[in-house]
Amino acid sequence: MITLHVNGQDHAVEGDPATPLLYVLRNDLRLNGAKFGCGLGQCGACTVVVDDEPIFSCQVPISVLAGRRVTTLEGLGTEKEPGPLQKAFIAAQAAQCGYCIPGMIMRAHALLKRNATPSDDDIRRWMQPNLCRCGTHPRILDAIRTAAGRVS
Amino acid sequence: MLGGAVVVSFAMAPRAFAQGQNKAAGSTTPAAAPVGDLKAFPYLDSWLGIDATGRVTVFSGKAELGQGIMTALMQCAAEQLAVEPATITMVMASTARTVNEGYTAGSDSMNASGNAILQAAAQLRAVLVGWAAADLSTDPSRLTVADGVVTAPGGRRRSYGDLVQGRSLHMKADGAADLIPPPQYKIMGRDYPRLDIPPKLTGAPVFVQDMRPEGMVHARVVRPPNYGATLTSLDLSGVAALPGVLKVVHQGDYLAVAAEGEYQAIIAMRALQQAARWQVSKTLPDRTDIYASLKAMPATSQVIAHRGSGGTQPGSRVLQAAYRRPYVMHGAIGPSCAVALFEAGHTTVWTHSQGVYPLRAAIADMLSVPEDAVDCIQVQGSGCYGHNGADDAAADAALIAQSLPGRPVRVQWMREDEHGWEPYGSPMVAEVQASLGRDGMIDGWNYELWSMTFMTRPAKSANNLMPAWYIPARFGPPEGAEIPLPSGGGDRNAVPSYTLANEQVTYHYVKPMPLRVSALRSLGGYFNVFAIESFMDELAKAAHADPVAFRLKHLTDPRAKAVVELAAQKFGWDAAQRLPSGHGRGFAYVRYETIKAYCALAVEVSVDAATGQIRLRRAVAAVDSGNAVNPTGIKTQIQGCIVQAASWTLYESVDYSETEITSRDWSSYPILRFDAVPESVEVHVINRPASPSSAPERRAWGRRPRRSPMRWRMPQGCACATCRSRPQR
């Protein structure tokens, strides 16, 4: 049994320690934010933040996560009280199908934690691992720019 | 470059809007008739419901695909019914609850469903006012309506909830209702925020991938190494003993496994892959000369447009060029997924299909059951941009569920399944010659096009469901279908959007489909506009004309000229003559499907001198799609089209060997990433609330490179997939 610390709460998780975090978040903890996109660390749809680093949750087994802080989309806010990045994405209408957006928000969250005033180049370089197929990128960049400086 | 889209706007109900105008002019109104899909499904309660609390339900047979249609349809209903948006519940695409509006495709949702809801809501408002007048013993003309309440002079009132008590909404549409006219819009024509965005951005279970019904099991499918492979041996003993495994499905050459846990299902799928041996034959065409082989395949040739004397004119200066594009994939970020439950002889499938009714018929055929033994309910998925794996995943779930009665079965494809098994967009070749007269005008145009079908969507038969190819009934791969003009398939927008005195367009419809192909965003539109607009630039240069001025000289429709002029003006076309070294500009214009939305696009690109890589720096589009119900929805769609089309044009090509698809992940099929996103993508919407027009879009820019994926020149000796796919210049 492994104890995962997710969004400020401890969860005792049974099962194969090799299980990637993504499946435990989605199926055991019933958190929908992180999505399966490729299972290969190539698209970023599954991005969550561990301690302060963005990780591909499809690649990281739960065996290495005991005692570490996992933050998912659900940890940033709710539909009634969205967090600053979520608000900025909603204000920019920065979603078409929206499947990649939770991963985008989590990667941006990790950026703004370490650099509250990123340049446009900083944002593009940081967001490079995450794919969007709908072409929402310009609005995603707008939303991150808007949120920059508003996230402590 | 270009890509089609569903845009949130629609053709006006001609009668409805004409009515207001005619009344003002004091003339007679034309005969009333239902519009859009209200023609086929004329009962109001097929579209709208009101309960005793006054809550409104809107039923649409179209699907929300991330294009914002749910919000735009809600705006139509709220406006015409005079209710608060928050009182409306939207029910979309379900064989159990909505009418059959076919596929959500062809940028036709606002036309078909939007117009139906608009008119049904307007009529229902009039009916409710009539009931209120009866209840309040007054004349309807003395009543006012707001926020779902009908009020008489003096303040007596009846809410919609009161009025529907004991009354039926089952009445026929007459098409005679007065629509709220555009100047009085409170909800339509506004940037109403998308209803589905806040839940998607906070982790609500919006997607079919997020479904988790009680007792659900996880399944994965093991596909053959290629389309034609057959199973030669299989040892199931190891797989069945793995933790959590509930069922191994082995029917003919069809293999799948279901387990309690998702990761258990994936482990079991890998073991099942190892346990299966296949006979693999060489079935794919020669990759080194895809375009020559395309032109050599059996084809039906047809002249689809002929004007004047056709072709190039003797004595005029003749130019010619050939354009090409390879197989391109939909490449959804979330692999296809479905949940199915088989219980008491009935199969229910939750699917992100674009057409729940056609899918139901195909699944019923596959299972050899009557259609009413199957229901398909659309739940949102990852953006699909056409016919991707959605329907096949639904078939997978339905098949596997037959072996696990009473338990919901969730199937999600792996990344390699999605890349390798979705139907691609056809490769295409265009050869064009045009002649320029002494006046610098095009006086002859001859365009020949080669393309496979863009239509193998499920319709009636299970042949169009890929999993059905491998079960013992062995439904064969489908025949392609042609889509008649003006919509068109491969020939969509093959007829230029310009006024040309002499033109001939020939479509060689290539029958074989060595790689699976079907509907990909804008069908042939992307490529035809790429080819035509690239060639227009070449002709302008030959005529020593400005590319924008040259296009305007060949346009007569004022709405066409307006988008061209607006895009050029907002881009600063004239100033852009003085771009830095290594930068260039391009322009394009099209009217989608020759009858729908008008769009013009100006772009600035740059070329990396070392690598030849082209980058889109800036794009400015102008679009006129008629009555803009939600302008931001239109802008978002067009922006997305521009970026997606840039990705297709600059990066994308499906790679394969003689035996298998080798583009199986994002490293072997790269798409545009953030470093290549333009610095700005501006979209200017010309809103024409009273203009008969319609929906969708796509755009193009073009310079000298005549094939995609496009580079200025290829680095010598480069072995990347893009370069290997382009053996010749």
PDB file of N, CA and C in Angstrom, chain B residues 525-562:
ATOM      1  N   GLY B 525     -11.473  20.495 -49.509  1.00  0.00           N
ATOM      2  CA  GLY B 525     -11.394  21.951 -49.496  1.00  0.00           C
ATOM      3  C   GLY B 525     -10.007  22.479 -49.171  1.00  0.00           C
ATOM      4  N   TYR B 526      -9.397  21.892 -48.161  1.00  0.00           N
ATOM      5  CA  TYR B 526      -8.062  22.351 -47.751  1.00  0.00           C
ATOM      6  C   TYR B 526      -7.109  22.335 -48.944  1.00  0.00           C
ATOM      7  N   PHE B 527      -7.035  21.195 -49.584  1.00  0.00           N
ATOM      8  CA  PHE B 527      -6.028  21.056 -50.642  1.00  0.00           C
ATOM      9  C   PHE B 527      -6.388  21.869 -51.873  1.00  0.00           C
ATOM     10  N   ASN B 528      -7.646  21.850 -52.270  1.00  0.00           N
ATOM     11  CA  ASN B 528      -8.020  22.593 -53.479  1.00  0.00           C
ATOM     12  C   ASN B 528      -7.774  24.087 -53.313  1.00  0.00           C
ATOM     13  N   VAL B 529      -8.075  24.602 -52.128  1.00  0.00           N
ATOM     14  CA  VAL B 529      -7.827  26.024 -51.902  1.00  0.00           C
ATOM     15  C   VAL B 529      -6.322  26.288 -51.852  1.00  0.00           C
ATOM     16  N   PHE B 530      -5.582  25.379 -51.244  1.00  0.00           N
ATOM     17  CA  PHE B 530      -4.120  25.503 -51.242  1.00  0.00           C
ATOM     18  C   PHE B 530      -3.595  25.591 -52.676  1.00  0.00           C
ATOM     19  N   ALA B 531      -4.074  24.683 -53.521  1.00  0.00           N
ATOM     20  CA  ALA B 531      -3.582  24.655 -54.896  1.00  0.00           C
ATOM     21  C   ALA B 531      -4.033  25.889 -55.677  1.00  0.00           C
ATOM     22  N   ILE B 532      -5.323  26.187 -55.592  1.00  0.00           N
ATOM     23  CA  ILE B 532      -5.857  27.309 -56.377  1.00  0.00           C
ATOM     24  C   ILE B 532      -5.231  28.627 -55.924  1.00  0.00           C
ATOM     25  N   GLU B 533      -5.144  28.822 -54.630  1.00  0.00           N
ATOM     26  CA  GLU B 533      -4.633  30.091 -54.118  1.00  0.00           C
ATOM     27  C   GLU B 533      -3.120  30.219 -54.323  1.00  0.00           C
ATOM     28  N   SER B 534      -2.409  29.113 -54.252  1.00  0.00           N
ATOM     29  CA  SER B 534      -0.979  29.158 -54.585  1.00  0.00           C
ATOM     30  C   SER B 534      -0.811  29.589 -56.032  1.00  0.00           C
ATOM     31  N   PHE B 535      -1.643  29.010 -56.892  1.00  0.00           N
ATOM     32  CA  PHE B 535      -1.524  29.308 -58.312  1.00  0.00           C
ATOM     33  C   PHE B 535      -1.971  30.742 -58.613  1.00  0.00           C
ATOM     34  N   MET B 536      -2.967  31.233 -57.873  1.00  0.00           N
ATOM     35  CA  MET B 536      -3.380  32.634 -58.060  1.00  0.00           C
ATOM     36  C   MET B 536      -2.210  33.571 -57.763  1.00  0.00           C
ATOM     37  N   ASP B 537      -1.434  33.227 -56.729  1.00  0.00           N
ATOM     38  CA  ASP B 537      -0.254  34.049 -56.436  1.00  0.00           C
ATOM     39  C   ASP B 537       0.757  33.975 -57.581  1.00  0.00           C
ATOM     40  N   GLU B 538       0.943  32.788 -58.134  1.00  0.00           N
ATOM     41  CA  GLU B 538       1.901  32.644 -59.234  1.00  0.00           C
ATOM     42  C   GLU B 538       1.417  33.425 -60.460  1.00  0.00           C
ATOM     43  N   LEU B 539       0.110  33.378 -60.687  1.00  0.00           N
ATOM     44  CA  LEU B 539      -0.449  34.121 -61.829  1.00  0.00           C
ATOM     45  C   LEU B 539      -0.318  35.623 -61.608  1.00  0.00           C
ATOM     46  N   ALA B 540      -0.568  36.065 -60.379  1.00  0.00           N
ATOM     47  CA  ALA B 540      -0.453  37.499 -60.091  1.00  0.00           C
ATOM     48  C   ALA B 540       0.972  37.968 -60.358  1.00  0.00           C
ATOM     49  N   LYS B 541       1.918  37.150 -59.939  1.00  0.00           N
ATOM     50  CA  LYS B 541       3.306  37.536 -60.148  1.00  0.00           C
ATOM     51  C   LYS B 541       3.609  37.631 -61.645  1.00  0.00           C
ATOM     52  N   ALA B 542       3.123  36.637 -62.391  1.00  0.00           N
ATOM     53  CA  ALA B 542       3.358  36.637 -63.837  1.00  0.00           C
ATOM     54  C   ALA B 542       2.704  37.845 -64.501  1.00  0.00           C
ATOM     55  N   ALA B 543       1.582  38.275 -63.930  1.00  0.00           N
ATOM     56  CA  ALA B 543       0.865  39.425 -64.499  1.00  0.00           C
ATOM     57  C   ALA B 543       1.395  40.744 -63.943  1.00  0.00           C
ATOM     58  N   HIS B 544       2.453  40.684 -63.140  1.00  0.00           N
ATOM     59  CA  HIS B 544       3.022  41.875 -62.487  1.00  0.00           C
ATOM     60  C   HIS B 544       1.944  42.621 -61.712  1.00  0.00           C
ATOM     61  N   ALA B 545       1.084  41.865 -61.062  1.00  0.00           N
ATOM     62  CA  ALA B 545      -0.026  42.473 -60.321  1.00  0.00           C
ATOM     63  C   ALA B 545       0.126  42.197 -58.828  1.00  0.00           C
ATOM     64  N   ASP B 546      -0.403  43.072 -58.031  1.00  0.00           N
ATOM     65  CA  ASP B 546      -0.477  42.822 -56.594  1.00  0.00           C
ATOM     66  C   ASP B 546      -1.445  41.646 -56.361  1.00  0.00           C
ATOM     67  N   PRO B 547      -1.075  40.688 -55.503  1.00  0.00           N
ATOM     68  CA  PRO B 547      -1.929  39.503 -55.331  1.00  0.00           C
ATOM     69  C   PRO B 547      -3.332  39.816 -54.842  1.00  0.00           C
ATOM     70  N   VAL B 548      -3.476  40.849 -54.021  1.00  0.00           N
ATOM     71  CA  VAL B 548      -4.818  41.209 -53.542  1.00  0.00           C
ATOM     72  C   VAL B 548      -5.604  41.880 -54.668  1.00  0.00           C
ATOM     73  N   ALA B 549      -4.956  42.825 -55.348  1.00  0.00           N
ATOM     74  CA  ALA B 549      -5.629  43.507 -56.452  1.00  0.00           C
ATOM     75  C   ALA B 549      -6.006  42.513 -57.554  1.00  0.00           C
ATOM     76  N   PHE B 550      -5.101  41.546 -57.793  1.00  0.00           N
ATOM     77  CA  PHE B 550      -5.360  40.531 -58.820  1.00  0.00           C
ATOM     78  C   PHE B 550      -6.591  39.699 -58.461  1.00  0.00           C
ATOM     79  N   ARG B 551      -6.706  39.352 -57.207  1.00  0.00           N
ATOM     80  CA  ARG B 551      -7.884  38.582 -56.791  1.00  0.00           C
ATOM     81  C   ARG B 551      -9.157  39.426 -56.923  1.00  0.00           C
ATOM     82  N   LEU B 552      -9.073  40.673 -56.474  1.00  0.00           N
ATOM     83  CA  LEU B 552     -10.262  41.534 -56.531  1.00  0.00           C
ATOM     84  C   LEU B 552     -10.755  41.704 -57.972  1.00  0.00           C
ATOM     85  N   LYS B 553      -9.804  41.738 -58.922  1.00  0.00           N
ATOM     86  CA  LYS B 553     -10.201  41.889 -60.330  1.00  0.00           C
ATOM     87  C   LYS B 553     -11.016  40.693 -60.832  1.00  0.00           C
ATOM     88  N   HIS B 554     -10.833  39.534 -60.142  1.00  0.00           N
ATOM     89  CA  HIS B 554     -11.534  38.324 -60.565  1.00  0.00           C
ATOM     90  C   HIS B 554     -12.715  37.984 -59.660  1.00  0.00           C
ATOM     91  N   LEU B 555     -13.142  38.954 -58.854  1.00  0.00           N
ATOM     92  CA  LEU B 555     -14.297  38.751 -57.973  1.00  0.00           C
ATOM     93  C   LEU B 555     -15.387  39.750 -58.343  1.00  0.00           C
ATOM     94  N   THR B 556     -16.643  39.275 -58.279  1.00  0.00           N
ATOM     95  CA  THR B 556     -17.753  40.180 -58.564  1.00  0.00           C
ATOM     96  C   THR B 556     -18.688  40.321 -57.371  1.00  0.00           C
ATOM     97  N   ASP B 557     -18.796  39.293 -56.544  1.00  0.00           N
ATOM     98  CA  ASP B 557     -19.708  39.298 -55.403  1.00  0.00           C
ATOM     99  C   ASP B 557     -19.221  40.330 -54.366  1.00  0.00           C
ATOM    100  N   PRO B 558     -20.059  41.292 -53.998  1.00  0.00           N
ATOM    101  CA  PRO B 558     -19.623  42.322 -53.038  1.00  0.00           C
ATOM    102  C   PRO B 558     -19.193  41.742 -51.686  1.00  0.00           C
ATOM    103  N   ARG B 559     -19.809  40.667 -51.270  1.00  0.00           N
ATOM    104  CA  ARG B 559     -19.425  40.078 -49.970  1.00  0.00           C
ATOM    105  C   ARG B 559     -18.037  39.445 -50.068  1.00  0.00           C
ATOM    106  N   ALA B 560     -17.716  38.902 -51.244  1.00  0.00           N
ATOM    107  CA  ALA B 560     -16.374  38.350 -51.445  1.00  0.00           C
ATOM    108  C   ALA B 560     -15.341  39.474 -51.392  1.00  0.00           C
ATOM    109  N   LYS B 561     -15.634  40.543 -52.118  1.00  0.00           N
ATOM    110  CA  LYS B 561     -14.699  41.673 -52.132  1.00  0.00           C
ATOM    111  C   LYS B 561     -14.527  42.248 -50.728  1.00  0.00           C
ATOM    112  N   ALA B 562     -15.608  42.269 -49.977  1.00  0.00           N
ATOM    113  CA  ALA B 562     -15.538  42.875 -48.642  1.00  0.00           C
ATOM    114  C   ALA B 562     -14.576  42.109 -47.735  1.00  0.00           C
TER     115      ALA B 562
END
